[in-house]
Each structure stands twice: as C-alpha cells, then as structure tokens.
XYZ file of C-alpha atoms in Angstrom:
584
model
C 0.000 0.000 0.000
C 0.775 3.664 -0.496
C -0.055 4.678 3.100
C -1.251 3.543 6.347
C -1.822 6.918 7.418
C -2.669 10.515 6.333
C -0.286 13.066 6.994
C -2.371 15.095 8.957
C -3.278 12.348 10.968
C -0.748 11.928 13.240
C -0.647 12.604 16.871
C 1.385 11.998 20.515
C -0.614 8.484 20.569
C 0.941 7.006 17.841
C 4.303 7.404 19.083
C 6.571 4.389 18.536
C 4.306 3.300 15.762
C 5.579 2.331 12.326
C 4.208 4.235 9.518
C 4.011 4.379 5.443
C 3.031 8.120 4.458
C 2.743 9.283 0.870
C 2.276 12.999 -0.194
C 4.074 15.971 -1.765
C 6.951 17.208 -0.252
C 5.604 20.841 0.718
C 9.559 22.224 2.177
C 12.973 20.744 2.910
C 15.438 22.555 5.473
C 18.940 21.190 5.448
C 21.199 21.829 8.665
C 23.792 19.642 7.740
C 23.542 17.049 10.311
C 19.748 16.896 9.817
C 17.640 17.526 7.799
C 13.602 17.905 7.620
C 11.096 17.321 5.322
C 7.679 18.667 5.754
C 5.192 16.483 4.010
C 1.949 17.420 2.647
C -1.424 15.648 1.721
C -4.783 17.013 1.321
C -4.674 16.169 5.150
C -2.598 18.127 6.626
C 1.462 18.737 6.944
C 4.161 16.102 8.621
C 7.548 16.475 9.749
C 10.159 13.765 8.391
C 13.259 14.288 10.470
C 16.327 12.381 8.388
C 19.439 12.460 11.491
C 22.926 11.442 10.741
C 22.849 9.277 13.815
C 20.285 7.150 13.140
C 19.803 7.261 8.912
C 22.140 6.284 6.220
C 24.366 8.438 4.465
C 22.666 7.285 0.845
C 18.986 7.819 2.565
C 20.454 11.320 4.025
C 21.481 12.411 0.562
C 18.556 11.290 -0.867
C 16.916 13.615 0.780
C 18.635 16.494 0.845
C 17.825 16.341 -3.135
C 14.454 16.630 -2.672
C 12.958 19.252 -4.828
C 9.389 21.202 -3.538
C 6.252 19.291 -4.644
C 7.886 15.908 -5.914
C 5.598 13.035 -4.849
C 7.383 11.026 -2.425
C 7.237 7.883 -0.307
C 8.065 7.127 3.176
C 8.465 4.386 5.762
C 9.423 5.041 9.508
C 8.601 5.614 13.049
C 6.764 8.129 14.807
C 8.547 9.950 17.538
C 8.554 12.914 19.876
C 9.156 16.162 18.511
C 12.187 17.620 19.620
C 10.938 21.312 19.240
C 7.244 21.150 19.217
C 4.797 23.286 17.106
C 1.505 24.423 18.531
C 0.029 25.852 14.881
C -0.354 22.568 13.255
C -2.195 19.518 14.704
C 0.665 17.648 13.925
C 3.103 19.491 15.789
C 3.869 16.914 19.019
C 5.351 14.280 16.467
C 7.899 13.468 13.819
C 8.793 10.474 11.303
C 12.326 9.615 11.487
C 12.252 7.865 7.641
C 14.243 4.715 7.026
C 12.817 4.171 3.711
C 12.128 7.148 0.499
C 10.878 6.241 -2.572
C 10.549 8.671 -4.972
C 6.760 8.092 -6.749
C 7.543 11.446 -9.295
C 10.057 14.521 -9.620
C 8.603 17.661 -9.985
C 9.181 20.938 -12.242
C 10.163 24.015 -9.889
C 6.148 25.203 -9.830
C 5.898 28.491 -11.254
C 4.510 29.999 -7.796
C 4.822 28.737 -4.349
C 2.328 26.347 -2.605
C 1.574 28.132 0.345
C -0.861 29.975 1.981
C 0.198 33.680 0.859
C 1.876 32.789 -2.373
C 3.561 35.173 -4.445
C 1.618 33.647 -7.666
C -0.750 36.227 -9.175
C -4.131 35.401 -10.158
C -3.649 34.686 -13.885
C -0.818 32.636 -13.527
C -2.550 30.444 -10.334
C -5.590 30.187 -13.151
C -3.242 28.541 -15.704
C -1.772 26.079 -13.408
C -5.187 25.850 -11.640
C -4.249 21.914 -10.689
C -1.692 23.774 -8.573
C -3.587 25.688 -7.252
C -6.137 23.486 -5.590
C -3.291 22.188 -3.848
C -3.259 25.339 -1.704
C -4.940 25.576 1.484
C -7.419 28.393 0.646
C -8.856 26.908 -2.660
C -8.687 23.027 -1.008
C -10.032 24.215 1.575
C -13.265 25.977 -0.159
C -13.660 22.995 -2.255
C -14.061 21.154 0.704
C -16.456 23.730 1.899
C -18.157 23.741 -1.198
C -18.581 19.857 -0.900
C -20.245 20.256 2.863
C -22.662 22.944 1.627
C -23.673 20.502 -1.265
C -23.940 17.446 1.271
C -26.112 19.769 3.427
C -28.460 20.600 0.862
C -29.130 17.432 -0.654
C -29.927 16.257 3.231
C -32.386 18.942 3.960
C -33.884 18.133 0.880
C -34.136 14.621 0.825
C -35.696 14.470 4.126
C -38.103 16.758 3.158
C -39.305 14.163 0.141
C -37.908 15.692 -2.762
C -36.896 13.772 -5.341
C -33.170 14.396 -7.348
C -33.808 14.039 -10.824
C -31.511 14.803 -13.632
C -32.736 16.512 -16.999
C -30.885 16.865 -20.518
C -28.295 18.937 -21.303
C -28.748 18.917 -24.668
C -32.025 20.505 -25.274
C -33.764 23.261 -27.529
C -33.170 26.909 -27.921
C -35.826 29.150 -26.638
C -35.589 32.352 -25.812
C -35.340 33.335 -21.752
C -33.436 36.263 -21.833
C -29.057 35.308 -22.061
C -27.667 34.314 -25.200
C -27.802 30.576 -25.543
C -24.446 28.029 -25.774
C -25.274 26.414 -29.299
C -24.054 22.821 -29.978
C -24.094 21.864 -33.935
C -25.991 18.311 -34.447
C -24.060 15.860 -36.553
C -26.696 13.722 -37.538
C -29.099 16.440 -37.951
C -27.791 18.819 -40.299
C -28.162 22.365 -39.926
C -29.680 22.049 -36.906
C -28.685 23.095 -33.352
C -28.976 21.952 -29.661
C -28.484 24.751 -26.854
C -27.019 24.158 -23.480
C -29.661 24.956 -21.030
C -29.760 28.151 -19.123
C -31.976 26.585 -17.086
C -34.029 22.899 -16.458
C -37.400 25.062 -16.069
C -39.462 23.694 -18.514
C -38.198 20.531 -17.387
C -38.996 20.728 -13.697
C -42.473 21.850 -15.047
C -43.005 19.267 -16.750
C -41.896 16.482 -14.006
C -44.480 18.402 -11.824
C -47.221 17.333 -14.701
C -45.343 13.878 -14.493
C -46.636 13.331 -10.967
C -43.233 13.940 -9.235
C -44.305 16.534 -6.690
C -41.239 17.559 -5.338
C -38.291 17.244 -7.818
C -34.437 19.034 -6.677
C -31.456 19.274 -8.579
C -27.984 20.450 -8.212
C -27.122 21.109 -11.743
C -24.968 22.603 -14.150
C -26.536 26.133 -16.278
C -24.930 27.890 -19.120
C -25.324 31.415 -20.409
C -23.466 32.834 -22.870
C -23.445 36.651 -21.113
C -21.051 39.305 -20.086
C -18.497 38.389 -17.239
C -17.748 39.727 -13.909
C -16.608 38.388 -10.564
C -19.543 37.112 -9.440
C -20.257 35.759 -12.899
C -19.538 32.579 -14.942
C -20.586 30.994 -18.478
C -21.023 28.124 -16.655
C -22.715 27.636 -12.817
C -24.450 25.563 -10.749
C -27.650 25.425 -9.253
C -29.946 24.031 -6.706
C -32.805 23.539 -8.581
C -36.145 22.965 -6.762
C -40.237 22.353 -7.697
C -43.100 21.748 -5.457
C -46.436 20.882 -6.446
C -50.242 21.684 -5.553
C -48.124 25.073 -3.547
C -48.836 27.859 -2.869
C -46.122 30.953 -2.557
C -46.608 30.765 1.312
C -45.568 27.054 1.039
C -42.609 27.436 -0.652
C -41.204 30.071 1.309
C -41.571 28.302 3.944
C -39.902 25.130 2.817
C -36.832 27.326 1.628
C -36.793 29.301 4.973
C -35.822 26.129 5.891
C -33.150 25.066 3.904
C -31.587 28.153 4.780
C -31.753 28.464 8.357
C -30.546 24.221 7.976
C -27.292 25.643 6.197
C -26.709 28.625 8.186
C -27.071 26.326 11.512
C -25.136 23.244 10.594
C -22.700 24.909 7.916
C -21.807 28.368 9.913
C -23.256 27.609 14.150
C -25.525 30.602 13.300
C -29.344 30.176 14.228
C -31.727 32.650 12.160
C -35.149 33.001 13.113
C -36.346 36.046 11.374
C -36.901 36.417 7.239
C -38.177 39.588 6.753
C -40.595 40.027 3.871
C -40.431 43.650 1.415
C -41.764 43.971 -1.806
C -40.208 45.346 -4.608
C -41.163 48.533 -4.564
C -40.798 49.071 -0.958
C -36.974 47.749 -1.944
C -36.409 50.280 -4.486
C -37.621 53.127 -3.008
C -35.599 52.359 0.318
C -32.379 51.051 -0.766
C -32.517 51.335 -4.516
C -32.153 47.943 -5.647
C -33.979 44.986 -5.472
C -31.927 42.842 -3.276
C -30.790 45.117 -0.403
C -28.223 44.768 2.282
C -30.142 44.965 5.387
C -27.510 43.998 7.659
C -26.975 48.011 8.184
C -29.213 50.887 7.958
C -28.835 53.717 5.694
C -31.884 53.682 4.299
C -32.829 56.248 1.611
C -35.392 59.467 2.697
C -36.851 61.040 -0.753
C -36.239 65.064 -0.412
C -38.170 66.293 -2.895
C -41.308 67.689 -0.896
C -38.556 69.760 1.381
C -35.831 70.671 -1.235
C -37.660 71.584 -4.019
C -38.915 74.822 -3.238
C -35.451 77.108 -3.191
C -33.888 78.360 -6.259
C -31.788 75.887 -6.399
C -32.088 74.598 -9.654
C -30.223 71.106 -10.056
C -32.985 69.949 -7.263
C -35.842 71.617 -9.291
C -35.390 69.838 -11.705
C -34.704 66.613 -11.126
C -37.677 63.632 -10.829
C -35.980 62.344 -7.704
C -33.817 64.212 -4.515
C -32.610 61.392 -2.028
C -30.382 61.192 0.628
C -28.817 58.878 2.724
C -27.540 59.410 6.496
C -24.089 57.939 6.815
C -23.284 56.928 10.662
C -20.400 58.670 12.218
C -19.482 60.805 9.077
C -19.861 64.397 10.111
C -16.121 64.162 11.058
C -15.231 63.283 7.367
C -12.620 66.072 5.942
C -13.236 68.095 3.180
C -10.764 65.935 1.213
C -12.448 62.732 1.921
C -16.012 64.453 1.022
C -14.668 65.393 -2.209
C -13.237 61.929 -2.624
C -16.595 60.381 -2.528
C -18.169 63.074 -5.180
C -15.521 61.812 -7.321
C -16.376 58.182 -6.566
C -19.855 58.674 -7.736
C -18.731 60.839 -10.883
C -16.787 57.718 -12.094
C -18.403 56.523 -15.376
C -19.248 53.149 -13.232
C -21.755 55.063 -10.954
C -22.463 58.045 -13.502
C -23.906 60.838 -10.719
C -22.902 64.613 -12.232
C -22.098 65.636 -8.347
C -23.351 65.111 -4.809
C -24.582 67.355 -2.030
C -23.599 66.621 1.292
C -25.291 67.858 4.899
C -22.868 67.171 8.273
C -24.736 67.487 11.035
C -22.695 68.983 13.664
C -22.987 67.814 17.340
C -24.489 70.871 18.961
C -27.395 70.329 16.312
C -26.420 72.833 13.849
C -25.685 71.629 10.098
C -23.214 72.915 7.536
C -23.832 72.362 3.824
C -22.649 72.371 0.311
C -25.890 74.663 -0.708
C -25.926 76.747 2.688
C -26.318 79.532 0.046
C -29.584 78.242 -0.942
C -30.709 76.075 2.333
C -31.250 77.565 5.877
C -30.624 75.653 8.815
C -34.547 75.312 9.169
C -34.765 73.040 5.853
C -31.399 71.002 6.526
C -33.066 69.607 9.554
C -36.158 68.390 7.884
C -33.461 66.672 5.183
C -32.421 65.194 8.316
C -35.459 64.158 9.854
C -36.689 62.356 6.409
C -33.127 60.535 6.275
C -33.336 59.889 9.769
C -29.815 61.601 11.031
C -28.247 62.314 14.166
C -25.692 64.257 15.040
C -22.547 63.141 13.849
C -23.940 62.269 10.987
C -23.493 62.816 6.808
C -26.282 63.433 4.374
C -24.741 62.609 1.262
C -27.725 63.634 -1.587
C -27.964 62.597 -5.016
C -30.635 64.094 -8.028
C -31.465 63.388 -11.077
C -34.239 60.636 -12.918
C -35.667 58.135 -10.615
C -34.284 54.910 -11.697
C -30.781 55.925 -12.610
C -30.544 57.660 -9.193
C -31.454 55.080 -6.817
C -29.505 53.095 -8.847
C -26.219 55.558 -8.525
C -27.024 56.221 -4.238
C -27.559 52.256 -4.115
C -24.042 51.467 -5.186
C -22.584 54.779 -2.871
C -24.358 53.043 0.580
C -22.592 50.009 -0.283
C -19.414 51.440 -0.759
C -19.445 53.309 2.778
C -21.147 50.084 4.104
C -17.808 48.623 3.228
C -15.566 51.554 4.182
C -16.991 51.945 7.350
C -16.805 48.222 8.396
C -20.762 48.006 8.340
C -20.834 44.392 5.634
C -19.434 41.842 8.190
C -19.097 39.027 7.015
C -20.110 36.732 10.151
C -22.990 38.654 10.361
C -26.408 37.257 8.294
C -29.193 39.286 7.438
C -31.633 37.206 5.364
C -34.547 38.675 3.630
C -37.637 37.837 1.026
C -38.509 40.493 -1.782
C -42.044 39.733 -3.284
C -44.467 41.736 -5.589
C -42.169 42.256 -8.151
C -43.446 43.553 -11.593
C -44.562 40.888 -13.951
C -43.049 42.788 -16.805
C -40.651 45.243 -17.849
C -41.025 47.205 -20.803
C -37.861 47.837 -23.166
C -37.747 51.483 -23.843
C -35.891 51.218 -27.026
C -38.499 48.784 -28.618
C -41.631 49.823 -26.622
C -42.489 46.218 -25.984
C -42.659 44.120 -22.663
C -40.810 41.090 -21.482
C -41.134 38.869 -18.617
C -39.056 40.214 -15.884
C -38.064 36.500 -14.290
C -39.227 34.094 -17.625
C -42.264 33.859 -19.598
C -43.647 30.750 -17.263
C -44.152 33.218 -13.970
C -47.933 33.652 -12.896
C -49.394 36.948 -12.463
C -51.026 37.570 -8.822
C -53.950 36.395 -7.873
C -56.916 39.075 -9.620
C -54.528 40.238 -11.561
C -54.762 38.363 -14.889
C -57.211 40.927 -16.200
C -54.994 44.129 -15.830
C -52.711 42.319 -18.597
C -55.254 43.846 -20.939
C -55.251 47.046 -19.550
C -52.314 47.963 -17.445
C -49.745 45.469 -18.443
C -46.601 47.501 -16.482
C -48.880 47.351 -13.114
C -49.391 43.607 -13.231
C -47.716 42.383 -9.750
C -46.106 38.825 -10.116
C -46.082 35.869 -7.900
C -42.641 35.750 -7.620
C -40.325 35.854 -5.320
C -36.525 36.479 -4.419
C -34.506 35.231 -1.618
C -31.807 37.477 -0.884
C -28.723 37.127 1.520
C -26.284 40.199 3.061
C -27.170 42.262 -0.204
C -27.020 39.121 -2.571
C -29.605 37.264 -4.326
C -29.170 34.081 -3.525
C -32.367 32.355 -4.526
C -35.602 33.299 -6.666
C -38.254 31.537 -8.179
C -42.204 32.105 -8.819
C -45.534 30.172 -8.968
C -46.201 29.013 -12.352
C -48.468 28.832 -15.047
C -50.022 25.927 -15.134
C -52.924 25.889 -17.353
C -52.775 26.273 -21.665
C -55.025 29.288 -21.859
C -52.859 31.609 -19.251
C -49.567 30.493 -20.917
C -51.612 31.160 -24.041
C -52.209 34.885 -23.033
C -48.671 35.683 -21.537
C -47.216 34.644 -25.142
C -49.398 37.225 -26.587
C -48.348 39.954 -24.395
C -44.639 38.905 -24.779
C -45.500 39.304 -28.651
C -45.102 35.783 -29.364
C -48.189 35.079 -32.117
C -49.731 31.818 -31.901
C -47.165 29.975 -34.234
C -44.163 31.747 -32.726
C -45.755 30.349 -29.123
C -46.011 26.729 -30.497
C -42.921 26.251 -32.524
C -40.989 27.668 -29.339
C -43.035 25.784 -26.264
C -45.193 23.569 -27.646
C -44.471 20.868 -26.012
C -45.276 23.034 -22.742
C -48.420 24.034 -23.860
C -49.121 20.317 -25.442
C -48.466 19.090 -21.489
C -50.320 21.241 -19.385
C -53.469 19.834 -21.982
C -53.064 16.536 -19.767
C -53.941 17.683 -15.847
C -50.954 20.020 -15.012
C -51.204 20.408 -11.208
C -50.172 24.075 -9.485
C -46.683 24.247 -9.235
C -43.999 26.693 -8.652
C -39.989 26.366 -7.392
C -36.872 28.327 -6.794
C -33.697 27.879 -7.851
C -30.601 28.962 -5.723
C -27.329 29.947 -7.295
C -24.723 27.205 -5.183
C -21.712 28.904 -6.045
C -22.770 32.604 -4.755
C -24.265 30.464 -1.926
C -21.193 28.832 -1.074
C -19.165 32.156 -1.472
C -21.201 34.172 0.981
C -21.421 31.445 3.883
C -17.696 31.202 3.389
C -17.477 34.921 4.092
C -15.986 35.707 0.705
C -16.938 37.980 -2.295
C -15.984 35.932 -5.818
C -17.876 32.565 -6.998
C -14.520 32.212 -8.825
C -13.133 30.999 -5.735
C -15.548 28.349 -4.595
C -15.247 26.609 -8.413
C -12.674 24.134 -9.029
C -12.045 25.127 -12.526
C -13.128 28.642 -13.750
C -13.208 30.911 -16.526
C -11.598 34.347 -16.551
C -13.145 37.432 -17.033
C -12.994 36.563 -21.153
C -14.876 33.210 -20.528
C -11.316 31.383 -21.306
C -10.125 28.536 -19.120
C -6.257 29.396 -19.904
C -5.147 26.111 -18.087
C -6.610 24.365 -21.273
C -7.045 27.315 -23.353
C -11.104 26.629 -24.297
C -12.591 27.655 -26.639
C -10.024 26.541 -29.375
C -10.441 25.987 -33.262
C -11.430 23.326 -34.927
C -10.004 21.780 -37.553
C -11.577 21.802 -40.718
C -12.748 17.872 -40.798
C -14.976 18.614 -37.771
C -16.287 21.201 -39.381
C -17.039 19.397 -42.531
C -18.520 16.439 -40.174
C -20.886 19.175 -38.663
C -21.490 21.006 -42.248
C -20.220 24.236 -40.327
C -18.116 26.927 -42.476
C -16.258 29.460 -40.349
C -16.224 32.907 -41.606
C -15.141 36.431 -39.733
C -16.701 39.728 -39.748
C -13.990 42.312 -41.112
C-alpha cells in the first residue's frame, strides 16, 4: 500500500508506531547534520526528520535532493518532537524515515504552494491543478462539498426527489444568449445548453413527481464579472399543488438548515419587502439589510429654493451615513468623485454634516437655511454626527447611482461583516418590464411566472402594473435564490405569449411541447432555484464565486489552463457542415 496513514493524521498516541506516508513534499530545510522534510497531503502537513545518527548516508542524501512538490514515499517511526509546534495539529510528532521512494520529480512550480503565495491570479488560473493544492482553494472545495452534502440532506428528508434533466435541449428564448451545440446527424440544426431545467422541472411536476431538486450545471453565454460565470451551478427545486406561502416556507428552511449546521448561526427572522418598498428604500432589489442607511426622498422639502439642479430633477434622495460628520473636506470630495466615475455616472453630490451641537453645515448653505437642513435630516433619519450625502437626477438611474454609494461606505466603514447574516424575502415584483428602445414588454423573471392572484385581467389594460407571484430570496445584499408560482394551465400560458409578442405559431414552434403538457392535468406548481456557487461564497465569508469553483473561466470566458474555446479543424467542421467565416 501507499499509506497507512494521512499526513495530517498523526498525533502523541501514535508514538513508537511504524508508519508508510505518501504525499508531496511541501519544504525541505537542510542543517547539515539533519535535515527535515515537511510532508503534505490534502490532510494536513508532517515532519520527516532524516538524522545522521540514526539514517544512512545514501537515505540522508537522498533527501537532501528533494525538490518542492515531488511526490514522495516514506516508511518510519513516529517519535517525539524535539521542538514542538503548537500551529499545526501535527506538531507533538515526527517520522524519522528509514525508507524514500521517490513516486515522481517535480518541475520548480511556477509559484509557491503556500498559503500567501507570491503567484498572481492569472498565472494560479493557468496552473489551476496547482492551485487546488493550496490551502485556501482546497479548503473551499471542501467547503463547497459540505454545503452541497447539506443541501441534498435537507432536501431529501423533506421528500424531494433528485432528478436529472438533458443537457442537450432546444433553444428558446429566456433572456441570455444561448451556448449552441451543432448536431451531426441532424444537419443544420442546433442543440443549446440549457440556461436553465425550467421547462423541465415543469413538466416532471405534470409527471406526478411533486417535489423534484437538482444540483445542476446552467450555461449562459453573457457578459463576465466576478460574481459571474458561463457556466454555474444550481440548486434547482419544484413543489407541487403550492402555494407561494408554502414554498417560502420550505426554503426558509433550507436556509436556516445551512446557516445552523454549515456556519453555528441560528436565524429566526426572514423579513418580507416587496419590490417597490426595496427600491424606493435602498434602490435595488436585493438590499443589504444587515446596516441601515436607508434612503429618505427630499423632494417635498428641497424643491422649493432656487436651487435649480434639485428643481429639476424627478428624484432628490439622501442617505444618512453613521459617524461621518467628522469626514474632511478631502475625503467628502473623494466620494463626489467616486460617484462621478463613469461606473456610478452621478454629475455631483450634495452633502449635509450634522454637527454635534445640532447645527448643520452644507454644500448649498447659500440656498438652504438651517430650518430646511433639519427636515433633510429628519426624512433621512440623522443624528448628530452624521453625513447626508444627496444625489438628483431621474428616478431609476438615481437610486440606482445612491444604491451602489451606501454600499461602498457600508464597506468603508466596516458596516458588511461578514459573520454577520441578514436574510430577507422580496415579493411583488413587476410581472413585466417594458424595453424602452423597442416599446415592448418582457417577462421580468421568464415567460412561465404567474401573475397575482386578480390580476390576470390588468394584462389587458395595465400590463406595467401587473404584480407577479414571484419571489426572491436574498442574503447580506445578494440574491441568492428566486423563483415564482407558475403557469399551469394552456389558456394563461396562451395569453402571456401574446403579451410577450409571441403570435400563436411563434408560441407553439418555441413551447409547444409546454403548452401540449399542461393539456393533460398540469397540477399548481412553482420552485426556486438557488445559485450554489454565490451560496457557497457568501457562507464562506468571501466575495468571488470564482473561488468556490474548481475550474473557472476568466473574465474573457477562457479557461487558460486548457485554453477553451479553441479551433477546430476543418474535418470537424465538414462532419458538422459548419463553415467558419469572420466579420472584417
């Protein structure tokens, strides 16, 4: 055998026992006389102590070639560390070797395989198999792994079913570009990579299987951030003959399970806010509510001066910022140029401190007496100490631009712990949003969501009012979950096509096979679907997916460790009747 033990294993109880260890060798220090080895496995480390007293002059120089991360083998005994170390578990004991076998040399690795490592990001993503080997990245893996384990538990013992659905399906339109897959034997023709199983889950729920789950694989061929990948995973869920009450319920669950068993932390309370309540508060729909700053709309008590950049703007907000009265001029002006970058877009910001003996000092004094400052303070709810930082300008793009300025003095001010974990449901969201450039309306979550209850008529009428029964789950300013009650009968599904501008043959050549089902007894259904990977990141208290993923893509959707996507060469193409041809 390779190994009786683990390296990280070992303790003051095994002491005088023989061992056979196998691992990478993770450092060698040479002091002549001796020399040690630490030895690493996905375990843990190991000392090897090689002594001139007690090993062989060929076994002693033997090891004194070792080279960093060459796979080695060992036989000896454990003994009593000399010079104990308290940081690793291993740290009472020692194996003084008597046997190396050397299972593979390694290359010098282009970064070290430590903790801190002086290997930057792109060249760690090229040698990503190096990586892992690392404690942080093995280490989330391993997290990753529990978090999965936990899920599929809850789950299970709550009686849902894990069933697995193609890959290799059709191409229908849900809002991301599609991955498209050329058919071989069907020429011309096209598979997509599935953005989503939704149709699929809606159709087990017509197949009888009540309560289906699946941690699966999506793909959408979209513009790439941090938080984003062409490729992710997620826990897919469907309940039917539910309700929306039901199913938040069920995943209230699953998350207070995780937080409990995964993190020690016990959650009782999941506030509920709709949409608009979350806009017009914190300007976004999935707020951070694990601090305040919430936003107070000025325009009823700054619009009435001469001041004309707040006369004419649809929206005047503020928020208070705790503590930030003291800020110096320098660092105000500092954060009007951090909301002038193009990123946040905001032409300027007016700022309020209000001074502790209750007086306030402004950037508009000359239009503002101290009378109106303190009714901008009342509606943004400051105290003294406190900054109003104020923002104008059209409704959407403003909340939008004071949204991402809270979270950036959340962050500066220490306010977006990450041990801290402030769950939180958003409901009522619109049914549809309507695309300015083409005046026409598309589903705001997918075609498949049901309107409210009463509401089905107003589609005529009012389409932009219709309230959906949908539902996000969002976690420390991150949606982590969202899902909807469905459509579940032909003549509904019929009318949302129309509004979507789908005509009749557009709706069947796209979903028939949807509408063809729910024909034969579709029951109520609806489900949620959880994004694992942001999941995993936030529970492990960190900000990128990228780092919970064994094998990403950059920012460019490359994976440079195997450089994908390649070319072809031209007899796949031929096999595939695919000609390549480039836009000049």
């Amino acid at each position: 055998m390779y190994r009786s033990n683990t390296c990280g294993a070992l303790r003051a109880s095994d002491i005088g026992s023989e061992v056979i260890l196998s691992g990478w060798v993770h450092k060698v220090r040479d002091k002549g006389f001796v020399a040690w080895v630490d030895l690493r496995d996905r375990y843990g480390i190991v000392q090897l102590v090689f002594d001139e007293e007690r090993t062989s002059n060929e076994l002693m120089e033997k090891a004194r070639e070792l080279g960093r991360e060459t796979v080695i083998q060992v036989k000896g005994e454990v003994i009593e560390r000399a010079s104990k170390n308290p940081n690793i578990p291993t740290g009472d004991i020692e194996v003084l070797v008597k046997e190396l076998n050397i299972l593979n040399v390694s290359k010098l690795p282009p970064f070290t395989i430590e903790d801190e490592t002086d290997g930057g990001e792109d060249i760690r993503m090229k040698y990503r198999y190096l990586d892992i080997r690392r404690n942080p990245v093995k280490n989330n893996l391993i997290f990753r792994h529990k978090v999965s384990m936990e899920v599929r538990k809850y789950l299970s013992d709550q009686g849902f079913i894990d069933v697995e659905t193609p890959y290799l399906i059709k191409s229908t339109p849900e809002g991301a570009r599609d991955f498209l897959v050329p058919s071989r034997m069907n020429e011309g023709q096209f598979y997509a990579l599935p953005q989503s199983p939704q149709t699929f889950k809606q159709l087990l729920m017509v197949g009888g299987m009540d309560k289906y789950f699946q941690i699966v694989k999506c793909f959408r061929d979209e513009d790439l951030r941090a938080d984003r990948q062409p490729e992710f995973t997620q826990i897919d869920c469907e309940m039917a003959f539910v309700e929306q009450e039901d199913i938040l319920n069920t995943f209230e669950g699953l998350t207070k399970h995780l937080l409990k068993e995964i993190k020690g932390v016990e959650v009782d309370e999941f506030p509920r806010m709709t949409f608009d309540d979350a806009m017009r508060l914190y300007g976004n729909d999935k707020p951070d509510i694990r601090f305040g700053m919430q936003f107070g709309e000025l325009n009823e008590v700054a619009q009435h001066k001469d001041f004309g950049v707040f006369n004419s703007a649809e929206l005047v907000v503020g928020i208070a910022v705790p503590g930030a009265a003291e800020y110096t001029r320098k660092e105000i002006d500092a954060l009007i140029d951090w909301v002038k970058r193009p990123q946040v877009g905001a032409k300027g910001m007016v700022y309020v401190k209000c001074n502790e003996d209750g007086s306030f000092k402004s950037s508009v004094d000359k239009f503002y007496d101290q009378d109106d400052l303190a009714k901008w303070a009342e509606v943004t709810g400051a105290e003294a100490g406190d900054l109003i930082c104020v923002l104008s300008g059209a409704i959407n793009q403003t909340r939008a631009q004071l949204s991402a300025l809270r979270m950036e003095l959340a962050t500066r001010l220490g306010l977006r712990k990450s041990d801290e974990f402030a769950p939180l449901w958003v409901i009522d969201f619109p049914l549809l949003e309507l695309d300015e450039e083409t005046g026409n309306y598309h589903p705001m979550h997918h075609p498949f969501t049901s309107p409210k209850p009463g509401q089905l008529e107003l589609l005529e009428s009012d389409p932009g009012a219709v309230k959906a029964n949908a539902y996000d789950l969002v976690l420390n300013g991150n949606e982590i979950g969202g899902g909807s009650i469905r459509i579940h009968d032909k003549e509904t599904q019929a009318t949302m096509f129309k509004h979507l501008g789908f005509t009749p043959e557009e709706a069947k050549s796209q979903f028939g096979f949807l509408m063809d089902a729910f024909q034969y007894g579709a029951p109520p259904h609806g489900g949620i679907a959880f994004g694992l990977d942001r999941l995993v990141s936030i529970l492990g208290g960190q900000e990128t997916i990228r780092d919970f993923i064994a094998f990403p893509k950059n920012n460019s959707g490359r994976d440079v460790m195997i450089d994908a996507p390649a070319n072809i060469d031209q007899a796949q193409l031929d096999e595939l009747h695919l000609k390549v041809t480039f836009k000049s």
